[in-house]
Amino acid sequence: MIRLSGQMAASELLETLNQWDTYRIHSQFESGCNLVLPSSLCFIGNKNNALVPYGILLNKEDLPVFLAQVSFSGCFRWDGRNKVLYSDFTEISLKDTRIYSSFIEKKAYPIDWEGLEMFEKLIDWELPTGFGESISSLLMTKEVEELYQAFTGFREEAEKIITKWIGRGMGLTPSGDDFLMGLLFIDRIYPILGEPFLSGLKALTGHGYTTDISEHYYHCALAGRFHYAAVGLSDALIQKNSLLIGRYIDEIKMIGSTSGCDMISGMAAGVRFIKSKAKI
């Protein structure tokens, strides 16, 4: 039996784990694995020390040991009394693990525009995206303008337009999904998406339009849960701290192959939309 200790764990994961459930392995990567929870996925591992919703961060030196056992583990169970996630071959103790939150509370009113201006100035507009073009050229396309119109339109029209983005592109989290995640992030701190758009997006998730991992991140984002770098960015924008804004932009850019850049392009699209509405 291999015994490990989690370095950090997401608060929502601890609220979800149940000793009566079994959690099978969904997928395995060089950086860790995903377990299937009732309505989401739990990532166990370490990829650039990133903190994700429903995640357990392992020490880097423990990762090879953990991965060597995962293939034989079958499924995991939760011992709530001792705070141990275990399989036949592996135990992960969360007893002394540091807890983090991935939740961003939705603002009932827009934050100060000054923070968003700082963000806009710090974006590298020539950053390549998974769409095959830079952020600046992507935001000039007809597809983005069409998406803007869906923010406040009827649900049926919003769903038609959203289907052009959801699952668009390659990878574990296609570029179109990452772009929409960026918009959902902006909407948490500066409401721009109408209820018909949000309910339409929610209705389209869980129906095979995209990958299981993207479905998981939609579930998280619609509930206000994001990558920890995005949580830090939201605080930095509210504080109007340009140094921290730049730092978290750099951290987000490092997510996946182009996932972080695609998410930043969605954030940038949200800021451009806010700016255009302000001019009107």
mmCIF file of C-alpha atoms in Angstrom:
data_model
loop_
_atom_site.group_PDB
_atom_site.id
_atom_site.type_symbol
_atom_site.label_atom_id
_atom_site.label_comp_id
_atom_site.label_asym_id
_atom_site.label_seq_id
_atom_site.Cartn_x
_atom_site.Cartn_y
_atom_site.Cartn_z
ATOM 1 C CA MET A 1 0.000 0.000 0.000
ATOM 2 C CA ILE A 2 1.404 3.388 -1.070
ATOM 3 C CA ARG A 3 0.597 6.168 1.418
ATOM 4 C CA LEU A 4 0.703 9.785 0.215
ATOM 5 C CA SER A 5 -0.438 13.139 1.556
ATOM 6 C CA GLY A 6 -2.184 15.799 -0.506
ATOM 7 C CA GLN A 7 -0.398 19.134 -0.591
ATOM 8 C CA MET A 8 -3.613 21.121 -1.229
ATOM 9 C CA ALA A 9 -7.258 20.234 -1.875
ATOM 10 C CA ALA A 10 -10.304 22.161 -3.109
ATOM 11 C CA SER A 11 -12.962 22.932 -0.519
ATOM 12 C CA GLU A 12 -15.802 21.886 -2.850
ATOM 13 C CA LEU A 13 -14.217 18.440 -3.246
ATOM 14 C CA LEU A 14 -14.316 17.793 0.488
ATOM 15 C CA GLU A 15 -17.963 18.871 0.508
ATOM 16 C CA THR A 16 -18.732 16.378 -2.294
ATOM 17 C CA LEU A 17 -16.906 13.207 -1.210
ATOM 18 C CA ASN A 18 -19.154 10.558 0.322
ATOM 19 C CA GLN A 19 -18.044 7.375 2.073
ATOM 20 C CA TRP A 20 -20.870 5.408 0.454
ATOM 21 C CA ASP A 21 -19.766 6.185 -3.111
ATOM 22 C CA THR A 22 -17.040 4.704 -5.286
ATOM 23 C CA TYR A 23 -15.031 6.895 -7.650
ATOM 24 C CA ARG A 24 -13.716 5.276 -10.799
ATOM 25 C CA ILE A 25 -10.791 6.571 -12.820
ATOM 26 C CA HIS A 26 -11.988 8.551 -15.828
ATOM 27 C CA SER A 27 -8.684 9.419 -17.521
ATOM 28 C CA GLN A 28 -4.960 9.405 -16.843
ATOM 29 C CA PHE A 29 -2.247 11.859 -17.958
ATOM 30 C CA GLU A 30 1.441 12.479 -17.373
ATOM 31 C CA SER A 31 0.436 15.012 -14.719
ATOM 32 C CA GLY A 32 -2.212 12.971 -12.868
ATOM 33 C CA CYS A 33 -5.660 11.465 -13.278
ATOM 34 C CA ASN A 34 -9.351 12.336 -13.108
ATOM 35 C CA LEU A 35 -11.854 10.550 -10.884
ATOM 36 C CA VAL A 36 -15.562 10.548 -11.712
ATOM 37 C CA LEU A 37 -17.674 12.349 -9.093
ATOM 38 C CA PRO A 38 -21.503 12.386 -9.216
ATOM 39 C CA SER A 39 -21.647 15.597 -11.274
ATOM 40 C CA SER A 40 -18.027 16.519 -12.041
ATOM 41 C CA LEU A 41 -14.448 15.272 -12.203
ATOM 42 C CA CYS A 42 -11.745 15.331 -9.551
ATOM 43 C CA PHE A 43 -8.168 15.899 -10.754
ATOM 44 C CA ILE A 44 -5.432 14.328 -8.623
ATOM 45 C CA GLY A 45 -1.858 15.193 -9.549
ATOM 46 C CA ASN A 46 0.402 18.127 -10.214
ATOM 47 C CA LYS A 47 0.657 20.161 -13.402
ATOM 48 C CA ASN A 48 2.712 23.294 -12.803
ATOM 49 C CA ASN A 49 1.297 23.437 -9.245
ATOM 50 C CA ALA A 50 -2.053 24.505 -10.722
ATOM 51 C CA LEU A 51 -5.064 24.524 -8.403
ATOM 52 C CA VAL A 52 -8.264 23.506 -10.189
ATOM 53 C CA PRO A 53 -11.869 23.091 -9.011
ATOM 54 C CA TYR A 54 -12.460 19.710 -7.338
ATOM 55 C CA GLY A 55 -8.711 19.083 -7.314
ATOM 56 C CA ILE A 56 -6.063 17.485 -5.107
ATOM 57 C CA LEU A 57 -2.537 18.819 -5.596
ATOM 58 C CA LEU A 58 0.177 16.245 -4.917
ATOM 59 C CA ASN A 59 3.831 16.986 -4.215
ATOM 60 C CA LYS A 60 5.804 16.715 -7.460
ATOM 61 C CA GLU A 61 8.113 14.069 -5.996
ATOM 62 C CA ASP A 62 5.078 11.892 -5.175
ATOM 63 C CA LEU A 63 3.579 12.101 -8.662
ATOM 64 C CA PRO A 64 5.605 9.272 -10.324
ATOM 65 C CA VAL A 65 4.810 6.969 -7.401
ATOM 66 C CA PHE A 66 1.113 7.810 -7.617
ATOM 67 C CA LEU A 67 0.933 7.359 -11.402
ATOM 68 C CA ALA A 68 2.643 3.968 -11.172
ATOM 69 C CA GLN A 69 -0.230 2.761 -8.966
ATOM 70 C CA VAL A 70 -3.179 4.408 -10.705
ATOM 71 C CA SER A 71 -3.477 1.818 -13.472
ATOM 72 C CA PHE A 72 -3.990 -0.902 -10.852
ATOM 73 C CA SER A 73 -6.222 1.105 -8.544
ATOM 74 C CA GLY A 74 -9.607 0.469 -10.165
ATOM 75 C CA CYS A 75 -11.634 2.892 -8.083
ATOM 76 C CA PHE A 76 -11.274 5.028 -4.971
ATOM 77 C CA ARG A 77 -13.367 5.384 -1.818
ATOM 78 C CA TRP A 78 -13.534 8.066 0.853
ATOM 79 C CA ASP A 79 -12.912 7.533 4.559
ATOM 80 C CA GLY A 80 -14.472 10.700 5.982
ATOM 81 C CA ARG A 81 -13.501 9.954 9.572
ATOM 82 C CA ASN A 82 -9.791 9.794 8.791
ATOM 83 C CA LYS A 83 -9.964 12.053 5.725
ATOM 84 C CA VAL A 84 -8.342 9.486 3.448
ATOM 85 C CA LEU A 85 -9.103 8.822 -0.221
ATOM 86 C CA TYR A 86 -8.060 5.232 -0.870
ATOM 87 C CA SER A 87 -7.953 2.385 -3.382
ATOM 88 C CA ASP A 88 -6.630 -1.167 -3.069
ATOM 89 C CA PHE A 89 -3.095 0.089 -3.646
ATOM 90 C CA THR A 90 -3.012 3.776 -2.722
ATOM 91 C CA GLU A 91 -3.998 6.023 0.166
ATOM 92 C CA ILE A 92 -4.079 9.824 -0.092
ATOM 93 C CA SER A 93 -4.425 11.524 3.265
ATOM 94 C CA LEU A 94 -6.115 14.932 3.326
ATOM 95 C CA LYS A 95 -6.015 15.256 7.102
ATOM 96 C CA ASP A 96 -3.347 17.970 7.221
ATOM 97 C CA THR A 97 -3.837 19.212 3.658
ATOM 98 C CA ARG A 98 -4.206 22.955 3.028
ATOM 99 C CA ILE A 99 -7.641 23.837 1.658
ATOM 100 C CA TYR A 100 -8.282 26.357 -1.117
ATOM 101 C CA SER A 101 -11.445 27.764 -2.679
ATOM 102 C CA SER A 102 -12.042 28.083 -6.418
ATOM 103 C CA PHE A 103 -15.240 30.084 -5.982
ATOM 104 C CA ILE A 104 -15.738 33.599 -7.365
ATOM 105 C CA GLU A 105 -18.802 35.329 -5.998
ATOM 106 C CA LYS A 106 -20.875 36.963 -8.710
ATOM 107 C CA LYS A 107 -21.017 40.727 -8.337
ATOM 108 C CA ALA A 108 -24.503 42.208 -8.283
ATOM 109 C CA TYR A 109 -23.011 45.390 -9.716
ATOM 110 C CA PRO A 110 -20.067 46.091 -12.073
ATOM 111 C CA ILE A 111 -16.622 46.497 -10.557
ATOM 112 C CA ASP A 112 -14.645 49.672 -11.122
ATOM 113 C CA TRP A 113 -13.755 50.012 -14.830
ATOM 114 C CA GLU A 114 -10.190 51.027 -13.924
ATOM 115 C CA GLY A 115 -9.228 47.426 -13.122
ATOM 116 C CA LEU A 116 -10.530 46.197 -16.463
ATOM 117 C CA GLU A 117 -8.574 48.928 -18.251
ATOM 118 C CA MET A 118 -5.408 47.699 -16.552
ATOM 119 C CA PHE A 119 -6.230 44.177 -17.712
ATOM 120 C CA GLU A 120 -6.809 45.354 -21.285
ATOM 121 C CA LYS A 121 -3.432 47.136 -21.372
ATOM 122 C CA LEU A 122 -1.581 44.075 -20.069
ATOM 123 C CA ILE A 123 -2.987 41.649 -22.662
ATOM 124 C CA ASP A 124 -0.644 40.563 -25.425
ATOM 125 C CA TRP A 125 -3.047 41.087 -28.311
ATOM 126 C CA GLU A 126 -0.803 39.193 -30.718
ATOM 127 C CA LEU A 127 -0.865 36.095 -28.510
ATOM 128 C CA PRO A 128 -1.670 33.056 -30.691
ATOM 129 C CA THR A 129 -4.859 31.145 -29.864
ATOM 130 C CA GLY A 130 -6.149 27.685 -30.672
ATOM 131 C CA PHE A 131 -8.342 29.250 -33.366
ATOM 132 C CA GLY A 132 -5.292 29.749 -35.583
ATOM 133 C CA GLU A 133 -5.174 33.518 -35.172
ATOM 134 C CA SER A 134 -4.139 36.108 -32.627
ATOM 135 C CA ILE A 135 -6.458 37.475 -29.949
ATOM 136 C CA SER A 136 -6.763 40.814 -31.750
ATOM 137 C CA SER A 137 -7.724 39.266 -35.096
ATOM 138 C CA LEU A 138 -10.095 36.774 -33.451
ATOM 139 C CA LEU A 139 -12.032 39.554 -31.755
ATOM 140 C CA MET A 140 -12.563 41.277 -35.103
ATOM 141 C CA THR A 141 -14.358 38.285 -36.624
ATOM 142 C CA LYS A 142 -18.042 38.133 -37.498
ATOM 143 C CA GLU A 143 -18.469 35.135 -35.187
ATOM 144 C CA VAL A 144 -17.521 37.167 -32.118
ATOM 145 C CA GLU A 145 -19.850 40.013 -33.088
ATOM 146 C CA GLU A 146 -22.641 37.476 -33.519
ATOM 147 C CA LEU A 147 -21.858 36.074 -30.078
ATOM 148 C CA TYR A 148 -22.108 39.557 -28.546
ATOM 149 C CA GLN A 149 -25.628 39.886 -29.883
ATOM 150 C CA ALA A 150 -26.597 36.644 -28.145
ATOM 151 C CA PHE A 151 -25.634 37.977 -24.705
ATOM 152 C CA THR A 152 -28.972 39.740 -24.307
ATOM 153 C CA GLY A 153 -31.147 38.027 -26.925
ATOM 154 C CA PHE A 154 -33.733 35.264 -26.716
ATOM 155 C CA ARG A 155 -32.681 31.842 -25.428
ATOM 156 C CA GLU A 156 -33.430 29.979 -28.674
ATOM 157 C CA GLU A 157 -31.205 32.342 -30.671
ATOM 158 C CA ALA A 158 -28.517 32.218 -27.978
ATOM 159 C CA GLU A 159 -28.436 28.409 -28.113
ATOM 160 C CA LYS A 160 -28.030 28.433 -31.907
ATOM 161 C CA ILE A 161 -25.006 30.698 -31.610
ATOM 162 C CA ILE A 162 -23.512 28.913 -28.592
ATOM 163 C CA THR A 163 -23.541 25.608 -30.505
ATOM 164 C CA LYS A 164 -21.092 27.202 -32.960
ATOM 165 C CA TRP A 165 -18.605 27.618 -30.083
ATOM 166 C CA ILE A 166 -19.166 24.720 -27.729
ATOM 167 C CA GLY A 167 -16.808 21.854 -28.579
ATOM 168 C CA ARG A 168 -15.128 23.916 -31.325
ATOM 169 C CA GLY A 169 -11.518 22.922 -31.860
ATOM 170 C CA MET A 170 -9.232 20.110 -30.757
ATOM 171 C CA GLY A 171 -7.893 18.864 -27.435
ATOM 172 C CA LEU A 172 -9.195 17.847 -24.026
ATOM 173 C CA THR A 173 -10.802 21.287 -23.694
ATOM 174 C CA PRO A 174 -11.510 22.643 -27.203
ATOM 175 C CA SER A 175 -10.725 26.300 -27.893
ATOM 176 C CA GLY A 176 -14.370 27.321 -28.210
ATOM 177 C CA ASP A 177 -15.049 26.019 -24.704
ATOM 178 C CA ASP A 178 -12.044 27.812 -23.225
ATOM 179 C CA PHE A 179 -13.180 31.037 -24.919
ATOM 180 C CA LEU A 180 -16.641 30.715 -23.354
ATOM 181 C CA MET A 181 -14.998 30.009 -19.966
ATOM 182 C CA GLY A 182 -13.268 33.374 -20.295
ATOM 183 C CA LEU A 183 -16.617 35.074 -20.899
ATOM 184 C CA LEU A 184 -18.140 33.303 -17.893
ATOM 185 C CA PHE A 185 -15.241 34.565 -15.785
ATOM 186 C CA ILE A 186 -15.842 38.199 -16.822
ATOM 187 C CA ASP A 187 -19.545 37.762 -16.146
ATOM 188 C CA ARG A 188 -18.770 36.884 -12.504
ATOM 189 C CA ILE A 189 -17.134 40.241 -11.855
ATOM 190 C CA TYR A 190 -18.933 42.458 -14.367
ATOM 191 C CA PRO A 191 -22.333 40.987 -15.369
ATOM 192 C CA ILE A 192 -22.675 40.935 -19.159
ATOM 193 C CA LEU A 193 -24.521 37.685 -19.901
ATOM 194 C CA GLY A 194 -28.297 37.675 -19.733
ATOM 195 C CA GLU A 195 -30.231 34.836 -18.121
ATOM 196 C CA PRO A 196 -31.390 33.463 -21.529
ATOM 197 C CA PHE A 197 -27.718 33.096 -22.568
ATOM 198 C CA LEU A 198 -26.676 31.432 -19.314
ATOM 199 C CA SER A 199 -29.655 29.088 -19.189
ATOM 200 C CA GLY A 200 -29.121 28.230 -22.861
ATOM 201 C CA LEU A 201 -25.483 27.366 -22.247
ATOM 202 C CA LYS A 202 -26.415 25.288 -19.205
ATOM 203 C CA ALA A 203 -29.057 23.431 -21.223
ATOM 204 C CA LEU A 204 -26.487 22.526 -23.890
ATOM 205 C CA THR A 205 -23.994 21.021 -21.439
ATOM 206 C CA GLY A 206 -24.205 17.334 -20.688
ATOM 207 C CA HIS A 207 -25.475 16.385 -24.152
ATOM 208 C CA GLY A 208 -22.260 15.325 -25.859
ATOM 209 C CA TYR A 209 -21.501 18.573 -27.668
ATOM 210 C CA THR A 210 -17.976 18.584 -26.259
ATOM 211 C CA THR A 211 -15.508 16.525 -24.205
ATOM 212 C CA ASP A 212 -16.181 15.204 -20.701
ATOM 213 C CA ILE A 213 -13.446 17.441 -19.323
ATOM 214 C CA SER A 214 -14.945 20.566 -20.912
ATOM 215 C CA GLU A 215 -18.359 19.506 -19.578
ATOM 216 C CA HIS A 216 -16.787 19.380 -16.115
ATOM 217 C CA TYR A 217 -15.337 22.884 -16.446
ATOM 218 C CA TYR A 218 -18.686 24.239 -17.689
ATOM 219 C CA HIS A 219 -20.319 22.727 -14.613
ATOM 220 C CA CYS A 220 -17.716 24.493 -12.467
ATOM 221 C CA ALA A 221 -17.772 27.866 -14.253
ATOM 222 C CA LEU A 222 -21.569 28.109 -14.302
ATOM 223 C CA ALA A 223 -21.445 27.583 -10.537
ATOM 224 C CA GLY A 224 -18.720 30.234 -10.173
ATOM 225 C CA ARG A 225 -15.749 27.868 -9.741
ATOM 226 C CA PHE A 226 -12.576 28.519 -11.718
ATOM 227 C CA HIS A 227 -8.860 27.773 -11.903
ATOM 228 C CA TYR A 228 -7.174 29.345 -8.877
ATOM 229 C CA ALA A 229 -5.215 31.775 -11.108
ATOM 230 C CA ALA A 230 -8.565 33.149 -12.324
ATOM 231 C CA VAL A 231 -9.688 33.537 -8.704
ATOM 232 C CA GLY A 232 -6.506 35.510 -8.043
ATOM 233 C CA LEU A 233 -7.072 37.586 -11.174
ATOM 234 C CA SER A 234 -10.583 38.541 -10.045
ATOM 235 C CA ASP A 235 -9.196 39.807 -6.737
ATOM 236 C CA ALA A 236 -6.404 41.693 -8.514
ATOM 237 C CA LEU A 237 -8.918 43.379 -10.844
ATOM 238 C CA ILE A 238 -11.037 44.485 -7.898
ATOM 239 C CA GLN A 239 -7.938 45.766 -6.085
ATOM 240 C CA LYS A 240 -6.723 47.448 -9.310
ATOM 241 C CA ASN A 241 -3.282 45.936 -8.720
ATOM 242 C CA SER A 242 -1.526 45.934 -12.110
ATOM 243 C CA LEU A 243 1.422 43.856 -10.844
ATOM 244 C CA LEU A 244 -0.855 41.035 -9.707
ATOM 245 C CA ILE A 245 -3.026 41.323 -12.811
ATOM 246 C CA GLY A 246 0.058 40.759 -14.977
ATOM 247 C CA ARG A 247 1.203 37.869 -12.798
ATOM 248 C CA TYR A 248 -2.112 36.027 -13.031
ATOM 249 C CA ILE A 249 -2.399 36.636 -16.774
ATOM 250 C CA ASP A 250 0.994 34.910 -17.127
ATOM 251 C CA GLU A 251 -0.199 32.001 -14.972
ATOM 252 C CA ILE A 252 -3.373 31.563 -17.008
ATOM 253 C CA LYS A 253 -1.367 31.598 -20.265
ATOM 254 C CA MET A 254 0.487 28.507 -19.007
ATOM 255 C CA ILE A 255 -2.682 26.386 -18.760
ATOM 256 C CA GLY A 256 -2.667 23.556 -21.297
ATOM 257 C CA SER A 257 -1.368 23.944 -24.823
ATOM 258 C CA THR A 258 -3.536 26.910 -25.858
ATOM 259 C CA SER A 259 -6.326 26.616 -23.245
ATOM 260 C CA GLY A 260 -5.036 29.506 -21.168
ATOM 261 C CA CYS A 261 -4.588 31.759 -24.196
ATOM 262 C CA ASP A 262 -8.072 30.863 -25.444
ATOM 263 C CA MET A 263 -9.528 31.666 -22.030
ATOM 264 C CA ILE A 264 -7.728 35.028 -22.036
ATOM 265 C CA SER A 265 -9.178 35.719 -25.495
ATOM 266 C CA GLY A 266 -12.670 35.126 -24.042
ATOM 267 C CA MET A 267 -11.877 37.466 -21.161
ATOM 268 C CA ALA A 268 -10.614 40.056 -23.639
ATOM 269 C CA ALA A 269 -13.809 39.683 -25.671
ATOM 270 C CA GLY A 270 -15.823 40.342 -22.522
ATOM 271 C CA VAL A 271 -13.826 43.475 -21.753
ATOM 272 C CA ARG A 272 -14.221 44.718 -25.344
ATOM 273 C CA PHE A 273 -17.974 44.181 -25.066
ATOM 274 C CA ILE A 274 -18.107 46.179 -21.810
ATOM 275 C CA LYS A 275 -16.073 48.935 -23.412
ATOM 276 C CA SER A 276 -18.369 49.133 -26.435
ATOM 277 C CA LYS A 277 -21.476 49.282 -24.225
ATOM 278 C CA ALA A 278 -19.872 52.027 -22.134
ATOM 279 C CA LYS A 279 -19.336 54.124 -25.274
ATOM 280 C CA ILE A 280 -22.987 53.672 -26.249
#
